[in-house]
Amino acid sequence: MVNFSVFNELSLPINEHHAQEDFGVFFGLLSELKKKGLVKIRMSEDFKNYSILENVTFSQFLGQQTNHDFKSRLRSFISNTIVKIETPLIKDEEDECDQLGNCEYFYNDSSTDGGLACCDIWNTLTVSFDSDTQWDKSGITLQKHTIVEDNIAINNIVINHASKPCHLDQHQDFFQRIGEEKKLSITPDNFWNNREENFPKIIKFCPEVEAQIQKLDKIIFQQAISILRDVETQLKNITDFSHSSEAQTVQNNPTLKNQRLFTINNEKVFFQNHIKSLPSNYRIYFLEKDGVIYIGYIGKHLKTKRDN
């Protein structure tokens, strides 16, 4: 699981007549999230660029304030004192196409790829200003369109949401899982020896993965483990993540196919399905067999015919 929440930019602008109150509730909410382990918040763009009021940017809004204490809190927020702000929602190295992949999200019949969509992608919690009654709830319903073998599967999903501290009471299971993941403290050094304890039911790792893990940098490793733990704990299906299978040109090329052969029960097996939801063009190759998901490869994008 990730250690950040995401901001719902659709909850802006707020009403100028109770702006201080709305910011007070928002800051209180972020402080409570920090206590619970969500120490960062991701936003689609620099908060200073958002229209806080109708056609009024944060910088303009800040300049309009005469209350010294409120103005100081606004500056503290921007300087990451309350929580650390990160932009954008999907970083360049994470590749937006790979993250959204074969999915499109709709809120109130309008397509969205902002905070609400990314809440589902990262399996985290989205945070809103309490600017409208539609945000005064602990769950937001989205329509998720997923391309499956040239067909579109449509599902209604409910994402974790909060615009007030009291909404967090409805997410105790979510925060408990964050605590449990922290206690596991999975690192590249202890991963292999503890793999059966940390992945006892669904995920099994081919022997090739032991060496691959040692080559991953910290960010790639953490995100790969986050994805696989979500699958292991059945918070997500492996196919909920952006994924694809190899082209026929790969399957018909002995050299390229050989790179995708990994060991199951002492036998080399061809893995053609891979998750693309990792930064810097990294991949996770998987194979589902007899109720088990085998992981054969975690690493840089393997070569295709285009690379030759």
GROMACS .gro file of N, CA, C and O in nm, residues 185-284:
model
  400
  185SER      N    1   0.738  -0.469   0.715
  185SER     CA    2   0.869  -0.412   0.686
  185SER      C    3   0.947  -0.496   0.584
  185SER      O    4   1.058  -0.543   0.609
  186ILE      N    5   0.886  -0.514   0.465
  186ILE     CA    6   0.949  -0.593   0.360
  186ILE      C    7   1.057  -0.510   0.292
  186ILE      O    8   1.031  -0.399   0.245
  187THR      N    9   1.178  -0.561   0.288
  187THR     CA   10   1.291  -0.494   0.224
  187THR      C   11   1.356  -0.589   0.123
  187THR      O   12   1.332  -0.711   0.128
  188PRO      N   13   1.439  -0.536   0.033
  188PRO     CA   14   1.509  -0.626  -0.060
  188PRO      C   15   1.593  -0.731   0.012
  188PRO      O   16   1.610  -0.842  -0.037
  189ASP      N   17   1.645  -0.697   0.129
  189ASP     CA   18   1.732  -0.789   0.202
  189ASP      C   19   1.656  -0.905   0.267
  189ASP      O   20   1.709  -1.016   0.277
  190ASN      N   21   1.533  -0.878   0.314
  190ASN     CA   22   1.459  -0.986   0.382
  190ASN      C   23   1.349  -1.046   0.296
  190ASN      O   24   1.282  -1.141   0.337
  191PHE      N   25   1.329  -0.990   0.176
  191PHE     CA   26   1.218  -1.032   0.091
  191PHE      C   27   1.218  -1.183   0.064
  191PHE      O   28   1.118  -1.251   0.084
  192TRP      N   29   1.331  -1.236   0.017
  192TRP     CA   30   1.331  -1.374  -0.030
  192TRP      C   31   1.310  -1.473   0.086
  192TRP      O   32   1.231  -1.567   0.074
  193ASN      N   33   1.377  -1.451   0.196
  193ASN     CA   34   1.365  -1.543   0.309
  193ASN      C   35   1.225  -1.540   0.371
  193ASN      O   36   1.180  -1.640   0.428
  194ASN      N   37   1.157  -1.426   0.359
  194ASN     CA   38   1.025  -1.412   0.421
  194ASN      C   39   0.910  -1.421   0.320
  194ASN      O   40   0.796  -1.392   0.354
  195ARG      N   41   0.941  -1.459   0.197
  195ARG     CA   42   0.839  -1.452   0.092
  195ARG      C   43   0.718  -1.540   0.120
  195ARG      O   44   0.604  -1.501   0.094
  196GLU      N   45   0.739  -1.659   0.174
  196GLU     CA   46   0.626  -1.750   0.198
  196GLU      C   47   0.542  -1.702   0.315
  196GLU      O   48   0.421  -1.727   0.320
  197GLU      N   49   0.604  -1.634   0.409
  197GLU     CA   50   0.529  -1.578   0.522
  197GLU      C   51   0.448  -1.457   0.479
  197GLU      O   52   0.333  -1.440   0.521
  198ASN      N   53   0.506  -1.372   0.394
  198ASN     CA   54   0.438  -1.250   0.352
  198ASN      C   55   0.342  -1.273   0.235
  198ASN      O   56   0.252  -1.191   0.212
  199PHE      N   57   0.360  -1.383   0.162
  199PHE     CA   58   0.273  -1.417   0.049
  199PHE      C   59   0.232  -1.564   0.061
  199PHE      O   60   0.275  -1.648  -0.018
  200PRO      N   61   0.148  -1.595   0.158
  200PRO     CA   62   0.121  -1.737   0.189
  200PRO      C   63   0.014  -1.804   0.104
  200PRO      O   64   0.009  -1.927   0.098
  201LYS      N   65  -0.072  -1.728   0.035
  201LYS     CA   66  -0.189  -1.789  -0.026
  201LYS      C   67  -0.194  -1.781  -0.178
  201LYS      O   68  -0.215  -1.882  -0.245
  202ILE      N   69  -0.176  -1.664  -0.233
  202ILE     CA   70  -0.205  -1.642  -0.374
  202ILE      C   71  -0.080  -1.628  -0.460
  202ILE      O   72  -0.070  -1.686  -0.568
  203ILE      N   73   0.017  -1.550  -0.412
  203ILE     CA   74   0.136  -1.519  -0.489
  203ILE      C   75   0.246  -1.620  -0.460
  203ILE      O   76   0.275  -1.651  -0.343
  204LYS      N   77   0.310  -1.670  -0.565
  204LYS     CA   78   0.431  -1.751  -0.551
  204LYS      C   79   0.536  -1.696  -0.648
  204LYS      O   80   0.502  -1.654  -0.759
  205PHE      N   81   0.660  -1.699  -0.604
  205PHE     CA   82   0.768  -1.639  -0.682
  205PHE      C   83   0.856  -1.747  -0.744
  205PHE      O   84   0.899  -1.841  -0.676
  206CYS      N   85   0.883  -1.732  -0.872
  206CYS     CA   86   0.977  -1.821  -0.939
  206CYS      C   87   1.118  -1.793  -0.886
  206CYS      O   88   1.148  -1.680  -0.844
  207PRO      N   89   1.206  -1.891  -0.889
  207PRO     CA   90   1.341  -1.873  -0.831
  207PRO      C   91   1.420  -1.760  -0.895
  207PRO      O   92   1.507  -1.701  -0.830
  208GLU      N   93   1.389  -1.725  -1.020
  208GLU     CA   94   1.461  -1.616  -1.087
  208GLU      C   95   1.442  -1.482  -1.016
  208GLU      O   96   1.527  -1.392  -1.027
  209VAL      N   97   1.331  -1.468  -0.943
  209VAL     CA   98   1.299  -1.338  -0.881
  209VAL      C   99   1.398  -1.302  -0.771
  209VAL      O  100   1.423  -1.183  -0.745
  210GLU      N  101   1.458  -1.400  -0.706
  210GLU     CA  102   1.551  -1.372  -0.596
  210GLU      C  103   1.661  -1.275  -0.640
  210GLU      O  104   1.691  -1.177  -0.571
  211ALA      N  105   1.721  -1.302  -0.753
  211ALA     CA  106   1.830  -1.215  -0.802
  211ALA      C  107   1.776  -1.084  -0.858
  211ALA      O  108   1.840  -0.979  -0.845
  212GLN      N  109   1.657  -1.089  -0.920
  212GLN     CA  110   1.599  -0.968  -0.980
  212GLN      C  111   1.573  -0.860  -0.875
  212GLN      O  112   1.595  -0.741  -0.899
  213ILE      N  113   1.525  -0.901  -0.757
  213ILE     CA  114   1.490  -0.806  -0.652
  213ILE      C  115   1.610  -0.722  -0.611
  213ILE      O  116   1.598  -0.602  -0.582
  214GLN      N  117   1.726  -0.781  -0.608
  214GLN     CA  118   1.846  -0.710  -0.564
  214GLN      C  119   1.888  -0.600  -0.661
  214GLN      O  120   1.966  -0.511  -0.624
  215LYS      N  121   1.835  -0.601  -0.783
  215LYS     CA  122   1.871  -0.501  -0.882
  215LYS      C  123   1.775  -0.382  -0.885
  215LYS      O  124   1.797  -0.285  -0.958
  216LEU      N  125   1.666  -0.391  -0.806
  216LEU     CA  126   1.565  -0.286  -0.809
  216LEU      C  127   1.602  -0.171  -0.715
  216LEU      O  128   1.655  -0.195  -0.605
  217ASP      N  129   1.575  -0.048  -0.760
  217ASP     CA  130   1.594   0.062  -0.665
  217ASP      C  131   1.477   0.064  -0.567
  217ASP      O  132   1.378  -0.008  -0.582
  218LYS      N  133   1.488   0.147  -0.465
  218LYS     CA  134   1.395   0.146  -0.354
  218LYS      C  135   1.252   0.173  -0.397
  218LYS      O  136   1.158   0.106  -0.354
  219ILE      N  137   1.233   0.272  -0.485
  219ILE     CA  138   1.098   0.312  -0.526
  219ILE      C  139   1.031   0.201  -0.606
  219ILE      O  140   0.914   0.166  -0.583
  220ILE      N  141   1.104   0.144  -0.701
  220ILE     CA  142   1.049   0.035  -0.782
  220ILE      C  143   1.012  -0.083  -0.693
  220ILE      O  144   0.903  -0.142  -0.705
  221PHE      N  145   1.102  -0.118  -0.603
  221PHE     CA  146   1.078  -0.231  -0.513
  221PHE      C  147   0.952  -0.208  -0.431
  221PHE      O  148   0.865  -0.296  -0.423
  222GLN      N  149   0.941  -0.091  -0.369
  222GLN     CA  150   0.826  -0.064  -0.283
  222GLN      C  151   0.695  -0.068  -0.359
  222GLN      O  152   0.595  -0.122  -0.309
  223GLN      N  153   0.694  -0.015  -0.481
  223GLN     CA  154   0.570  -0.015  -0.557
  223GLN      C  155   0.535  -0.155  -0.607
  223GLN      O  156   0.418  -0.192  -0.612
  224ALA      N  157   0.635  -0.232  -0.644
  224ALA     CA  158   0.609  -0.371  -0.685
  224ALA      C  159   0.551  -0.452  -0.570
  224ALA      O  160   0.452  -0.525  -0.586
  225ILE      N  161   0.609  -0.437  -0.451
  225ILE     CA  162   0.560  -0.509  -0.334
  225ILE      C  163   0.420  -0.462  -0.298
  225ILE      O  164   0.334  -0.542  -0.260
  226SER      N  165   0.394  -0.332  -0.311
  226SER     CA  166   0.261  -0.279  -0.282
  226SER      C  167   0.155  -0.343  -0.372
  226SER      O  168   0.048  -0.384  -0.326
  227ILE      N  169   0.186  -0.353  -0.501
  227ILE     CA  170   0.094  -0.416  -0.596
  227ILE      C  171   0.070  -0.562  -0.559
  227ILE      O  172  -0.045  -0.608  -0.551
  228LEU      N  173   0.177  -0.634  -0.534
  228LEU     CA  174   0.164  -0.777  -0.507
  228LEU      C  175   0.098  -0.805  -0.372
  228LEU      O  176   0.024  -0.903  -0.359
  229ARG      N  177   0.121  -0.719  -0.274
  229ARG     CA  178   0.053  -0.737  -0.145
  229ARG      C  179  -0.097  -0.708  -0.159
  229ARG      O  180  -0.180  -0.775  -0.095
  230ASP      N  181  -0.134  -0.612  -0.242
  230ASP     CA  182  -0.276  -0.586  -0.265
  230ASP      C  183  -0.344  -0.707  -0.329
  230ASP      O  184  -0.460  -0.737  -0.299
  231VAL      N  185  -0.271  -0.776  -0.416
  231VAL     CA  186  -0.326  -0.897  -0.477
  231VAL      C  187  -0.331  -1.010  -0.374
  231VAL      O  188  -0.432  -1.082  -0.363
  232GLU      N  189  -0.225  -1.025  -0.299
  232GLU     CA  190  -0.218  -1.133  -0.199
  232GLU      C  191  -0.329  -1.119  -0.095
  232GLU      O  192  -0.389  -1.219  -0.053
  233THR      N  193  -0.358  -0.995  -0.052
  233THR     CA  194  -0.461  -0.973   0.049
  233THR      C  195  -0.600  -0.957  -0.012
  233THR      O  196  -0.695  -0.926   0.058
  234GLN      N  197  -0.608  -0.976  -0.144
  234GLN     CA  198  -0.735  -0.974  -0.219
  234GLN      C  199  -0.805  -0.838  -0.216
  234GLN      O  200  -0.926  -0.829  -0.233
  235LEU      N  201  -0.725  -0.732  -0.197
  235LEU     CA  202  -0.780  -0.598  -0.214
  235LEU      C  203  -0.797  -0.568  -0.363
  235LEU      O  204  -0.882  -0.488  -0.402
  236LYS      N  205  -0.713  -0.631  -0.445
  236LYS     CA  206  -0.718  -0.612  -0.589
  236LYS      C  207  -0.699  -0.746  -0.658
  236LYS      O  208  -0.636  -0.838  -0.604
  237ASN      N  209  -0.754  -0.755  -0.779
  237ASN     CA  210  -0.719  -0.866  -0.868
  237ASN      C  211  -0.596  -0.825  -0.948
  237ASN      O  212  -0.573  -0.707  -0.973
  238ILE      N  213  -0.518  -0.922  -0.989
  238ILE     CA  214  -0.397  -0.891  -1.065
  238ILE      C  215  -0.431  -0.816  -1.193
  238ILE      O  216  -0.358  -0.729  -1.239
  239THR      N  217  -0.548  -0.845  -1.250
  239THR     CA  218  -0.589  -0.780  -1.375
  239THR      C  219  -0.653  -0.643  -1.353
  239THR      O  220  -0.690  -0.576  -1.449
  240ASP      N  221  -0.666  -0.600  -1.226
  240ASP     CA  222  -0.712  -0.463  -1.199
  240ASP      C  223  -0.605  -0.361  -1.237
  240ASP      O  224  -0.635  -0.245  -1.262
  241PHE      N  225  -0.482  -0.405  -1.239
  241PHE     CA  226  -0.371  -0.317  -1.274
  241PHE      C  227  -0.352  -0.315  -1.426
  241PHE      O  228  -0.389  -0.410  -1.495
  242SER      N  229  -0.298  -0.206  -1.475
  242SER     CA  230  -0.271  -0.195  -1.618
  242SER      C  231  -0.181  -0.311  -1.661
  242SER      O  232  -0.073  -0.332  -1.605
  243HIS      N  233  -0.227  -0.387  -1.759
  243HIS     CA  234  -0.153  -0.506  -1.798
  243HIS      C  235  -0.177  -0.537  -1.946
  243HIS      O  236  -0.270  -0.483  -2.007
  244SER      N  237  -0.095  -0.622  -2.001
  244SER     CA  238  -0.114  -0.666  -2.139
  244SER      C  239  -0.039  -0.797  -2.159
  244SER      O  240   0.039  -0.841  -2.075
  245SER      N  241  -0.065  -0.860  -2.273
  245SER     CA  242   0.008  -0.982  -2.309
  245SER      C  243   0.104  -0.949  -2.423
  245SER      O  244   0.093  -0.845  -2.487
  246GLU      N  245   0.198  -1.039  -2.446
  246GLU     CA  246   0.298  -1.014  -2.549
  246GLU      C  247   0.239  -1.032  -2.688
  246GLU      O  248   0.149  -1.113  -2.711
  247ALA      N  249   0.294  -0.955  -2.781
  247ALA     CA  250   0.251  -0.964  -2.920
  247ALA      C  251   0.296  -1.097  -2.981
  247ALA      O  252   0.387  -1.163  -2.931
  248GLN      N  253   0.231  -1.133  -3.089
  248GLN     CA  254   0.266  -1.258  -3.158
  248GLN      C  255   0.410  -1.256  -3.208
  248GLN      O  256   0.475  -1.361  -3.215
  249THR      N  257   0.462  -1.137  -3.238
  249THR     CA  258   0.600  -1.127  -3.285
  249THR      C  259   0.700  -1.171  -3.177
  249THR      O  260   0.808  -1.222  -3.209
  250VAL      N  261   0.663  -1.151  -3.051
  250VAL     CA  262   0.747  -1.197  -2.941
  250VAL      C  263   0.735  -1.348  -2.926
  250VAL      O  264   0.834  -1.421  -2.913
  251GLN      N  265   0.611  -1.398  -2.930
  251GLN     CA  266   0.589  -1.541  -2.911
  251GLN      C  267   0.652  -1.625  -3.022
  251GLN      O  268   0.692  -1.739  -2.999
  252ASN      N  269   0.663  -1.567  -3.141
  252ASN     CA  270   0.718  -1.641  -3.255
  252ASN      C  271   0.870  -1.627  -3.270
  252ASN      O  272   0.930  -1.689  -3.357
  253ASN      N  273   0.930  -1.545  -3.185
  253ASN     CA  274   1.073  -1.521  -3.192
  253ASN      C  275   1.141  -1.599  -3.079
  253ASN      O  276   1.124  -1.566  -2.962
  254PRO      N  277   1.219  -1.702  -3.109
  254PRO     CA  278   1.279  -1.787  -3.004
  254PRO      C  279   1.364  -1.709  -2.904
  254PRO      O  280   1.360  -1.737  -2.784
  255THR      N  281   1.440  -1.611  -2.953
  255THR     CA  282   1.526  -1.535  -2.863
  255THR      C  283   1.444  -1.452  -2.765
  255THR      O  284   1.470  -1.450  -2.644
  256LEU      N  285   1.343  -1.381  -2.818
  256LEU     CA  286   1.258  -1.299  -2.733
  256LEU      C  287   1.174  -1.384  -2.639
  256LEU      O  288   1.154  -1.350  -2.522
  257LYS      N  289   1.124  -1.494  -2.689
  257LYS     CA  290   1.043  -1.583  -2.606
  257LYS      C  291   1.125  -1.641  -2.492
  257LYS      O  292   1.076  -1.656  -2.379
  258ASN      N  293   1.250  -1.672  -2.521
  258ASN     CA  294   1.337  -1.732  -2.420
  258ASN      C  295   1.356  -1.640  -2.299
  258ASN      O  296   1.373  -1.687  -2.186
  259GLN      N  297   1.355  -1.507  -2.325
  259GLN     CA  298   1.369  -1.411  -2.215
  259GLN      C  299   1.250  -1.415  -2.120
  259GLN      O  300   1.259  -1.367  -2.007
  260ARG      N  301   1.141  -1.474  -2.165
  260ARG     CA  302   1.018  -1.477  -2.086
  260ARG      C  303   0.987  -1.617  -2.033
  260ARG      O  304   0.873  -1.648  -1.997
  261LEU      N  305   1.088  -1.703  -2.030
  261LEU     CA  306   1.073  -1.836  -1.973
  261LEU      C  307   1.121  -1.834  -1.828
  261LEU      O  308   1.236  -1.797  -1.800
  262PHE      N  309   1.033  -1.871  -1.736
  262PHE     CA  310   1.067  -1.872  -1.594
  262PHE      C  311   1.025  -2.005  -1.533
  262PHE      O  312   0.943  -2.079  -1.589
  263THR      N  313   1.081  -2.036  -1.419
  263THR     CA  314   1.074  -2.172  -1.365
  263THR      C  315   0.958  -2.192  -1.269
  263THR      O  316   0.945  -2.120  -1.169
  264ILE      N  317   0.874  -2.291  -1.301
  264ILE     CA  318   0.767  -2.337  -1.212
  264ILE      C  319   0.785  -2.487  -1.193
  264ILE      O  320   0.783  -2.564  -1.290
  265ASN      N  321   0.806  -2.527  -1.067
  265ASN     CA  322   0.826  -2.670  -1.037
  265ASN      C  323   0.934  -2.733  -1.126
  265ASN      O  324   0.913  -2.838  -1.187
  266ASN      N  325   1.047  -2.664  -1.135
  266ASN     CA  326   1.165  -2.712  -1.210
  266ASN      C  327   1.143  -2.721  -1.360
  266ASN      O  328   1.221  -2.785  -1.430
  267GLU      N  329   1.040  -2.656  -1.408
  267GLU     CA  330   1.012  -2.656  -1.552
  267GLU      C  331   1.003  -2.513  -1.604
  267GLU      O  332   0.940  -2.427  -1.540
  268LYS      N  333   1.066  -2.486  -1.716
  268LYS     CA  334   1.061  -2.353  -1.777
  268LYS      C  335   0.925  -2.332  -1.845
  268LYS      O  336   0.883  -2.416  -1.925
  269VAL      N  337   0.860  -2.222  -1.812
  269VAL     CA  338   0.727  -2.192  -1.864
  269VAL      C  339   0.727  -2.052  -1.923
  269VAL      O  340   0.791  -1.960  -1.869
  270PHE      N  341   0.656  -2.035  -2.034
  270PHE     CA  342   0.649  -1.905  -2.100
  270PHE      C  343   0.547  -1.815  -2.029
  270PHE      O  344   0.431  -1.852  -2.010
  271PHE      N  345   0.591  -1.696  -1.988
  271PHE     CA  346   0.506  -1.595  -1.925
  271PHE      C  347   0.482  -1.485  -2.028
  271PHE      O  348   0.577  -1.421  -2.073
  272GLN      N  349   0.358  -1.462  -2.064
  272GLN     CA  350   0.334  -1.357  -2.163
  272GLN      C  351   0.257  -1.238  -2.107
  272GLN      O  352   0.256  -1.131  -2.166
  273ASN      N  353   0.194  -1.253  -1.990
  273ASN     CA  354   0.118  -1.142  -1.931
  273ASN      C  355   0.206  -1.061  -1.836
  273ASN      O  356   0.284  -1.119  -1.758
  274HIS      N  357   0.193  -0.930  -1.842
  274HIS     CA  358   0.275  -0.847  -1.755
  274HIS      C  359   0.200  -0.721  -1.711
  274HIS      O  360   0.123  -0.663  -1.786
  275ILE      N  361   0.226  -0.683  -1.586
  275ILE     CA  362   0.172  -0.559  -1.528
  275ILE      C  363   0.262  -0.444  -1.570
  275ILE      O  364   0.385  -0.455  -1.565
  276LYS      N  365   0.198  -0.331  -1.606
  276LYS     CA  366   0.273  -0.215  -1.653
  276LYS      C  367   0.267  -0.098  -1.555
  276LYS      O  368   0.312   0.012  -1.588
  277SER      N  369   0.212  -0.121  -1.436
  277SER     CA  370   0.186  -0.012  -1.341
  277SER      C  371   0.305   0.018  -1.251
  277SER      O  372   0.289   0.044  -1.132
  278LEU      N  373   0.424   0.016  -1.305
  278LEU     CA  374   0.544   0.050  -1.229
  278LEU      C  375   0.616   0.166  -1.297
  278LEU      O  376   0.604   0.185  -1.418
  279PRO      N  377   0.692   0.245  -1.218
  279PRO     CA  378   0.766   0.357  -1.278
  279PRO      C  379   0.875   0.310  -1.374
  279PRO      O  380   0.918   0.194  -1.373
  280SER      N  381   0.921   0.405  -1.455
  280SER     CA  382   1.041   0.389  -1.538
  280SER      C  383   1.039   0.267  -1.628
  280SER      O  384   1.142   0.203  -1.652
  281ASN      N  385   0.919   0.233  -1.675
  281ASN     CA  386   0.907   0.125  -1.774
  281ASN      C  387   0.943  -0.013  -1.718
  281ASN      O  388   0.988  -0.101  -1.792
  282TYR      N  389   0.926  -0.031  -1.588
  282TYR     CA  390   0.948  -0.162  -1.528
  282TYR      C  391   0.821  -0.247  -1.543
  282TYR      O  392   0.711  -0.194  -1.560
  283ARG      N  393   0.837  -0.378  -1.535
  283ARG     CA  394   0.727  -0.471  -1.557
  283ARG      C  395   0.728  -0.582  -1.451
  283ARG      O  396   0.832  -0.614  -1.393
  284ILE      N  397   0.611  -0.641  -1.430
  284ILE     CA  398   0.597  -0.762  -1.348
  284ILE      C  399   0.531  -0.867  -1.436
  284ILE      O  400   0.416  -0.851  -1.478
   0.00000   0.00000   0.00000
